[in-house]
Amino acid sequence: PIDNYFKGMEKGNAETYLKAFPEFMDMDKNIDEDYMEEMLDNLEDEYGEKIKVSYKITKKEKIKKDDLENVAKYIDEKYDEDVKVSAGYEVKVKATIKGKDDEDTDSQKMYVYKIDGKWKYMSISPETAKKALK
């Protein structure tokens, strides 16, 4: 999912970008080719043409079973989807965006979950999911 996320961003390709997210999030309602083109234009305005996005996972931590259950409950409550979340990782990603004129490197935490057998990206942390359930 992380690969699809950054590749979709780099290419301005909605189909690739959307593969990173679970379908029940309905990201395709807001993200289409126009949205991605605008995202790419903004990146080109900031970094110049020929955008390249590279990333490296600098740290990964397995998410505990209890926390995965909370994420599944959160998905059920928020999206009305009964899913099985069988695995997950909190990963620290160091991403570099490079264009003809400028480049920038930034680190961010990302959460990937194995939802109904498929790895997907969701920005929700297990802690946030747990708090939302109270």
XYZ file of C-alpha atoms in Angstrom:
134
model
C 0.000 0.000 0.000
C 2.846 2.414 0.714
C 4.241 1.778 -2.755
C 0.841 2.475 -4.379
C 0.445 5.606 -2.266
C 3.738 7.175 -3.337
C 3.700 5.846 -6.931
C 0.192 7.204 -7.445
C 1.319 10.550 -6.056
C 4.413 10.648 -8.271
C 2.504 9.744 -11.440
C -0.649 11.681 -10.564
C -2.525 8.412 -11.114
C -5.776 8.023 -9.176
C -6.151 4.290 -9.889
C -2.736 3.475 -8.404
C -3.148 5.903 -5.501
C -6.568 4.496 -4.564
C -5.173 0.928 -4.401
C -3.416 1.991 -1.182
C -6.700 2.503 0.673
C -9.468 0.079 1.712
C -12.516 0.305 -0.569
C -14.928 0.929 2.309
C -13.309 4.322 2.888
C -14.890 5.473 -0.407
C -11.814 7.536 -1.242
C -12.821 7.333 -4.911
C -15.680 9.757 -4.173
C -13.147 12.544 -3.646
C -10.089 11.322 -5.504
C -10.223 11.211 -9.268
C -7.844 12.083 -12.109
C -8.580 15.822 -11.670
C -7.714 15.645 -7.975
C -4.475 13.802 -8.723
C -3.579 16.207 -11.524
C -4.026 19.100 -9.103
C -1.857 17.312 -6.511
C 0.870 16.829 -9.114
C 0.577 20.465 -10.271
C 1.042 21.628 -6.677
C 4.130 19.429 -6.308
C 5.519 20.772 -9.597
C 4.865 24.353 -8.457
C 6.916 23.668 -5.351
C 9.669 21.380 -6.675
C 9.751 21.890 -10.430
C 8.958 19.457 -13.230
C 9.811 15.749 -13.402
C 8.622 14.861 -9.907
C 10.196 11.765 -8.392
C 9.091 10.389 -5.056
C 11.275 7.875 -3.295
C 10.867 6.432 0.151
C 12.586 4.205 2.628
C 11.073 2.449 5.610
C 13.373 3.346 8.486
C 11.499 1.546 11.258
C 8.602 -0.859 11.533
C 6.763 -2.029 14.570
C 4.233 -4.830 14.637
C 0.842 -3.806 16.017
C -0.470 -5.982 18.852
C -3.509 -8.223 18.437
C -5.647 -6.245 20.935
C -4.934 -3.054 19.015
C -5.866 -4.739 15.725
C -9.222 -5.702 17.265
C -9.795 -2.058 18.229
C -9.029 -0.982 14.655
C -11.554 -3.552 13.368
C -14.179 -2.242 15.835
C -13.414 1.325 14.764
C -13.894 0.379 11.087
C -17.182 -1.314 11.973
C -18.410 1.774 13.840
C -17.177 4.442 11.452
C -17.700 2.726 8.089
C -20.307 0.093 9.006
C -18.006 -2.620 7.634
C -17.450 -5.919 9.392
C -13.829 -6.716 8.556
C -11.053 -8.896 9.884
C -7.855 -7.008 10.664
C -5.310 -9.824 10.948
C -2.030 -7.889 11.018
C -0.656 -4.386 11.082
C 2.470 -2.298 11.267
C 3.340 1.184 12.326
C 6.069 2.184 9.906
C 8.303 5.191 9.884
C 8.754 6.306 6.312
C 11.405 8.703 5.108
C 10.104 10.120 1.834
C 11.935 12.359 -0.606
C 10.150 14.444 -3.206
C 12.490 15.651 -5.886
C 11.804 17.896 -8.853
C 13.934 19.798 -11.342
C 14.207 22.847 -9.040
C 14.069 21.584 -5.477
C 13.781 18.583 -3.183
C 12.535 17.851 0.287
C 12.863 14.887 2.633
C 10.414 14.268 5.403
C 9.694 11.456 7.839
C 6.196 10.373 8.712
C 4.429 7.562 10.499
C 2.110 5.424 8.399
C -0.152 2.586 9.436
C -0.696 -0.447 7.243
C -3.205 -3.141 8.075
C -4.063 -6.511 6.613
C -7.814 -6.079 6.182
C -9.714 -9.129 4.943
C -6.451 -10.537 3.613
C -5.257 -7.424 1.755
C -2.646 -4.917 2.911
C -4.037 -1.378 2.972
C -3.012 2.028 4.275
C -5.114 3.892 6.812
C -3.957 6.998 8.627
C -5.636 5.869 11.839
C -3.338 4.735 14.630
C -4.420 1.997 17.056
C -4.422 4.600 19.859
C -6.760 6.906 17.927
C -9.047 3.982 17.083
C -9.208 3.011 20.760
C -10.007 6.576 21.881
C -12.734 6.893 19.230
C -14.461 3.801 20.603
C -15.006 5.252 24.077
